[in-house]
Amino acid sequence: MPDGAVEQKKGRKFDQVLAGARSVFLSDGYEGASVDDIAKAAGVSKATLYSYFADKRFLFLQVAKAECCTQAERAIATIDMNAPVKDVLYRAAREIGDFITSEFGMRIFRVCVGEGGRFPELGQQFYESGPLLVRDRLVAYFDLAISKGDLAIADRTLAADQFNELCRADLFPRMIFNMTDSFTDAEKHRVATGAVDVFLAKYGV
């Protein structure tokens, strides 16, 4: 069975297969998605699909990793790192909240948790391409803010994890326990604002 340690084969239809898989996983979920439907949505044969991905589980893993990386890079591109620290943290908080409450973000998390017992590499790879990537991006920003005298942080990785958890307050428990699948902008603004206020009360200068 392939896992995240396997070197991924690439080719001219690789992105095409990923895009088709993303659309099917989003509409049908992991269990409901079939390889036939994914191949059809991607406009490729099953043989071509299997030449890139040995099974549906590995394909889902790659889709999840690609989506997490895309979201992280998009967040970095839209945030002005030279803005006031409160503004930067608020934008980061909103990006985190928007992703974990997005339809695809919720599907990724639920599948990785649900399949984690049978396929531990799913959870590991999701962590490395999701939460760990967020941590690294936050630590990089903290370095910049500390050098400018805007933040005072002794343990930057702990502070990054704390900020990430603050950004998920209220939203994440309701999502994980299937209490709701939709969140208003006002709800996400409330959590993001609270996260920034608490974080700056501890680490702000």
mmCIF file of C-alpha atoms in Angstrom:
data_model
loop_
_atom_site.group_PDB
_atom_site.id
_atom_site.type_symbol
_atom_site.label_atom_id
_atom_site.label_comp_id
_atom_site.label_asym_id
_atom_site.label_seq_id
_atom_site.Cartn_x
_atom_site.Cartn_y
_atom_site.Cartn_z
ATOM 1 C CA MET A 1 0.000 0.000 0.000
ATOM 2 C CA PRO A 2 1.348 3.469 -0.841
ATOM 3 C CA ASP A 3 1.697 6.108 1.786
ATOM 4 C CA GLY A 4 3.043 9.627 2.099
ATOM 5 C CA ALA A 5 6.604 8.327 1.873
ATOM 6 C CA VAL A 6 6.137 7.019 -1.669
ATOM 7 C CA GLU A 7 7.530 9.246 -4.408
ATOM 8 C CA GLN A 8 4.559 10.535 -6.378
ATOM 9 C CA LYS A 9 4.568 9.903 -10.109
ATOM 10 C CA LYS A 10 3.743 13.033 -12.114
ATOM 11 C CA GLY A 11 2.638 13.460 -15.718
ATOM 12 C CA ARG A 12 0.692 15.730 -18.030
ATOM 13 C CA LYS A 13 -2.674 14.503 -16.735
ATOM 14 C CA PHE A 14 -1.762 14.480 -13.047
ATOM 15 C CA ASP A 15 -3.426 17.814 -12.260
ATOM 16 C CA GLN A 16 -6.419 16.806 -14.371
ATOM 17 C CA VAL A 17 -6.910 13.673 -12.264
ATOM 18 C CA LEU A 18 -6.560 15.658 -9.014
ATOM 19 C CA ALA A 19 -9.158 18.201 -10.166
ATOM 20 C CA GLY A 20 -11.612 15.453 -11.090
ATOM 21 C CA ALA A 21 -11.056 13.663 -7.796
ATOM 22 C CA ARG A 22 -11.546 16.879 -5.846
ATOM 23 C CA SER A 23 -14.932 17.506 -7.450
ATOM 24 C CA VAL A 24 -16.139 13.951 -6.814
ATOM 25 C CA PHE A 25 -14.897 13.794 -3.228
ATOM 26 C CA LEU A 26 -16.560 17.127 -2.535
ATOM 27 C CA SER A 27 -19.913 16.084 -3.971
ATOM 28 C CA ASP A 28 -20.025 12.427 -2.873
ATOM 29 C CA GLY A 29 -17.681 12.190 0.100
ATOM 30 C CA TYR A 30 -14.942 9.615 0.463
ATOM 31 C CA GLU A 31 -17.126 6.517 0.848
ATOM 32 C CA GLY A 32 -19.544 7.579 -1.894
ATOM 33 C CA ALA A 33 -16.832 8.375 -4.422
ATOM 34 C CA SER A 34 -16.025 5.632 -6.911
ATOM 35 C CA VAL A 35 -12.930 5.296 -9.062
ATOM 36 C CA ASP A 36 -15.190 5.096 -12.131
ATOM 37 C CA ASP A 37 -16.812 8.435 -11.267
ATOM 38 C CA ILE A 38 -13.438 10.056 -10.570
ATOM 39 C CA ALA A 39 -12.004 8.867 -13.895
ATOM 40 C CA LYS A 40 -15.087 10.160 -15.705
ATOM 41 C CA ALA A 41 -14.944 13.551 -13.977
ATOM 42 C CA ALA A 42 -11.237 13.817 -14.782
ATOM 43 C CA GLY A 43 -11.776 12.831 -18.412
ATOM 44 C CA VAL A 44 -9.246 9.997 -18.242
ATOM 45 C CA SER A 45 -9.338 6.217 -18.355
ATOM 46 C CA LYS A 46 -9.137 4.130 -15.190
ATOM 47 C CA ALA A 47 -5.790 2.848 -16.427
ATOM 48 C CA THR A 48 -4.462 6.410 -16.559
ATOM 49 C CA LEU A 49 -5.813 7.121 -13.079
ATOM 50 C CA TYR A 50 -4.199 4.004 -11.644
ATOM 51 C CA SER A 51 -0.906 4.898 -13.316
ATOM 52 C CA TYR A 52 -0.767 7.880 -10.944
ATOM 53 C CA PHE A 53 -2.612 6.567 -7.884
ATOM 54 C CA ALA A 54 -2.672 2.939 -6.764
ATOM 55 C CA ASP A 55 -5.935 3.259 -4.808
ATOM 56 C CA LYS A 56 -8.677 5.667 -3.805
ATOM 57 C CA ARG A 57 -7.214 6.201 -0.348
ATOM 58 C CA PHE A 58 -3.897 7.424 -1.752
ATOM 59 C CA LEU A 59 -5.721 9.633 -4.247
ATOM 60 C CA PHE A 60 -7.761 11.227 -1.467
ATOM 61 C CA LEU A 61 -4.592 11.819 0.524
ATOM 62 C CA GLN A 62 -3.003 13.662 -2.390
ATOM 63 C CA VAL A 63 -6.134 15.747 -2.953
ATOM 64 C CA ALA A 64 -6.212 16.672 0.735
ATOM 65 C CA LYS A 65 -2.513 17.618 0.746
ATOM 66 C CA ALA A 66 -2.859 19.695 -2.411
ATOM 67 C CA GLU A 67 -5.908 21.511 -1.035
ATOM 68 C CA CYS A 68 -4.237 22.286 2.289
ATOM 69 C CA CYS A 69 -1.122 23.602 0.566
ATOM 70 C CA THR A 70 -3.203 25.689 -1.839
ATOM 71 C CA GLN A 71 -5.171 27.221 1.021
ATOM 72 C CA ALA A 72 -1.989 27.991 2.965
ATOM 73 C CA GLU A 73 -0.275 29.616 -0.006
ATOM 74 C CA ARG A 74 -3.417 31.598 -0.841
ATOM 75 C CA ALA A 75 -3.577 32.864 2.736
ATOM 76 C CA ILE A 76 0.050 33.974 2.644
ATOM 77 C CA ALA A 77 -0.477 35.743 -0.682
ATOM 78 C CA THR A 78 -3.491 37.716 0.570
ATOM 79 C CA ILE A 79 -2.023 38.859 3.900
ATOM 80 C CA ASP A 80 0.151 41.975 4.069
ATOM 81 C CA MET A 81 2.815 40.888 6.534
ATOM 82 C CA ASN A 82 3.882 44.515 7.031
ATOM 83 C CA ALA A 83 0.435 45.591 8.229
ATOM 84 C CA PRO A 84 -0.177 46.239 11.945
ATOM 85 C CA VAL A 85 0.207 43.018 13.923
ATOM 86 C CA LYS A 86 -3.459 43.002 14.952
ATOM 87 C CA ASP A 87 -4.548 43.159 11.311
ATOM 88 C CA VAL A 88 -2.187 40.365 10.259
ATOM 89 C CA LEU A 89 -3.355 38.097 13.069
ATOM 90 C CA TYR A 90 -6.996 38.803 12.301
ATOM 91 C CA ARG A 91 -6.541 37.902 8.626
ATOM 92 C CA ALA A 92 -4.700 34.724 9.629
ATOM 93 C CA ALA A 93 -7.469 33.855 12.074
ATOM 94 C CA ARG A 94 -10.097 34.319 9.403
ATOM 95 C CA GLU A 95 -8.184 32.162 6.925
ATOM 96 C CA ILE A 96 -7.965 29.368 9.504
ATOM 97 C CA GLY A 97 -11.632 29.680 10.420
ATOM 98 C CA ASP A 98 -12.770 29.871 6.812
ATOM 99 C CA PHE A 99 -10.856 26.724 5.864
ATOM 100 C CA ILE A 100 -11.929 24.493 8.761
ATOM 101 C CA THR A 101 -15.563 25.490 8.211
ATOM 102 C CA SER A 102 -15.459 25.142 4.427
ATOM 103 C CA GLU A 103 -17.281 22.164 2.972
ATOM 104 C CA PHE A 104 -14.106 20.598 1.652
ATOM 105 C CA GLY A 105 -12.154 21.350 4.823
ATOM 106 C CA MET A 106 -14.781 19.593 6.917
ATOM 107 C CA ARG A 107 -14.806 16.586 4.590
ATOM 108 C CA ILE A 108 -11.022 16.301 4.719
ATOM 109 C CA PHE A 109 -10.947 16.332 8.491
ATOM 110 C CA ARG A 110 -13.803 13.884 8.961
ATOM 111 C CA VAL A 111 -12.386 11.392 6.491
ATOM 112 C CA CYS A 112 -8.870 11.566 7.923
ATOM 113 C CA VAL A 113 -10.188 11.039 11.444
ATOM 114 C CA GLY A 114 -12.619 8.325 10.365
ATOM 115 C CA GLU A 115 -9.993 6.404 8.407
ATOM 116 C CA GLY A 116 -7.127 7.160 10.809
ATOM 117 C CA GLY A 117 -7.482 3.902 12.719
ATOM 118 C CA ARG A 118 -7.078 1.735 9.631
ATOM 119 C CA PHE A 119 -4.690 4.016 7.759
ATOM 120 C CA PRO A 120 -2.533 5.976 10.247
ATOM 121 C CA GLU A 121 -0.568 7.584 7.392
ATOM 122 C CA LEU A 122 -3.701 9.515 6.403
ATOM 123 C CA GLY A 123 -3.767 11.337 9.722
ATOM 124 C CA GLN A 124 -0.023 11.883 9.680
ATOM 125 C CA GLN A 125 -0.012 13.310 6.173
ATOM 126 C CA PHE A 126 -3.035 15.505 6.889
ATOM 127 C CA TYR A 127 -1.293 16.860 9.981
ATOM 128 C CA GLU A 128 1.903 17.573 8.055
ATOM 129 C CA SER A 129 0.126 19.307 5.161
ATOM 130 C CA GLY A 130 -2.448 21.077 7.337
ATOM 131 C CA PRO A 131 -1.864 21.955 11.025
ATOM 132 C CA LEU A 132 1.930 21.631 10.811
ATOM 133 C CA LEU A 133 2.042 23.852 7.743
ATOM 134 C CA VAL A 134 -0.072 26.464 9.543
ATOM 135 C CA ARG A 135 2.291 26.305 12.498
ATOM 136 C CA ASP A 136 5.338 26.868 10.297
ATOM 137 C CA ARG A 137 3.716 29.862 8.585
ATOM 138 C CA LEU A 138 2.755 31.401 11.935
ATOM 139 C CA VAL A 139 6.227 30.875 13.403
ATOM 140 C CA ALA A 140 7.757 32.600 10.370
ATOM 141 C CA TYR A 141 5.474 35.597 10.913
ATOM 142 C CA PHE A 142 6.193 35.647 14.650
ATOM 143 C CA ASP A 143 9.916 35.910 13.846
ATOM 144 C CA LEU A 144 9.204 38.986 11.751
ATOM 145 C CA ALA A 145 6.921 40.567 14.361
ATOM 146 C CA ILE A 146 9.400 39.871 17.163
ATOM 147 C CA SER A 147 12.217 41.491 15.175
ATOM 148 C CA LYS A 148 10.030 44.598 14.768
ATOM 149 C CA GLY A 149 9.220 44.694 18.479
ATOM 150 C CA ASP A 150 5.513 43.947 17.993
ATOM 151 C CA LEU A 151 5.444 40.592 19.822
ATOM 152 C CA ALA A 152 7.380 39.054 22.718
ATOM 153 C CA ILE A 153 7.319 35.251 22.500
ATOM 154 C CA ALA A 154 9.696 32.797 24.152
ATOM 155 C CA ASP A 155 8.229 29.575 22.713
ATOM 156 C CA ARG A 156 7.102 30.377 19.172
ATOM 157 C CA THR A 157 5.846 26.901 18.239
ATOM 158 C CA LEU A 158 3.714 26.735 21.379
ATOM 159 C CA ALA A 159 2.366 30.214 20.652
ATOM 160 C CA ALA A 160 1.524 29.149 17.076
ATOM 161 C CA ASP A 161 -0.374 26.104 18.333
ATOM 162 C CA GLN A 162 -2.191 28.239 20.893
ATOM 163 C CA PHE A 163 -3.229 30.770 18.259
ATOM 164 C CA ASN A 164 -4.442 27.998 15.960
ATOM 165 C CA GLU A 165 -6.593 26.563 18.749
ATOM 166 C CA LEU A 166 -8.000 29.990 19.619
ATOM 167 C CA CYS A 167 -9.053 30.414 15.971
ATOM 168 C CA ARG A 168 -11.032 27.153 16.138
ATOM 169 C CA ALA A 169 -12.896 27.920 19.373
ATOM 170 C CA ASP A 170 -16.637 27.171 19.180
ATOM 171 C CA LEU A 171 -16.440 26.521 15.426
ATOM 172 C CA PHE A 172 -14.426 23.296 15.545
ATOM 173 C CA PRO A 173 -16.433 21.477 18.265
ATOM 174 C CA ARG A 174 -19.706 22.181 16.471
ATOM 175 C CA MET A 175 -18.228 20.980 13.204
ATOM 176 C CA ILE A 176 -16.633 17.794 14.529
ATOM 177 C CA PHE A 177 -19.779 16.724 16.371
ATOM 178 C CA ASN A 178 -21.932 17.428 13.301
ATOM 179 C CA MET A 179 -23.970 20.084 15.080
ATOM 180 C CA THR A 180 -23.873 22.284 11.983
ATOM 181 C CA ASP A 181 -22.333 22.364 8.531
ATOM 182 C CA SER A 182 -22.596 26.110 8.014
ATOM 183 C CA PHE A 183 -21.285 29.112 9.904
ATOM 184 C CA THR A 184 -22.150 32.770 9.403
ATOM 185 C CA ASP A 185 -19.606 35.479 8.743
ATOM 186 C CA ALA A 186 -20.585 37.045 12.078
ATOM 187 C CA GLU A 187 -19.774 33.808 13.926
ATOM 188 C CA LYS A 188 -16.366 33.534 12.292
ATOM 189 C CA HIS A 189 -15.638 37.228 12.898
ATOM 190 C CA ARG A 190 -16.500 36.803 16.588
ATOM 191 C CA VAL A 191 -14.095 33.889 17.002
ATOM 192 C CA ALA A 192 -11.285 35.551 15.014
ATOM 193 C CA THR A 193 -11.566 38.800 16.965
ATOM 194 C CA GLY A 194 -11.562 36.939 20.264
ATOM 195 C CA ALA A 195 -8.544 34.888 19.221
ATOM 196 C CA VAL A 196 -6.532 37.995 18.361
ATOM 197 C CA ASP A 197 -7.503 39.807 21.557
ATOM 198 C CA VAL A 198 -6.536 36.880 23.794
ATOM 199 C CA PHE A 199 -3.309 36.237 21.900
ATOM 200 C CA LEU A 200 -2.180 39.863 22.060
ATOM 201 C CA ALA A 201 -3.064 40.059 25.752
ATOM 202 C CA LYS A 202 -0.428 37.365 26.303
ATOM 203 C CA TYR A 203 2.196 38.130 23.651
ATOM 204 C CA GLY A 204 1.584 41.689 22.483
ATOM 205 C CA VAL A 205 4.039 44.481 23.186
#
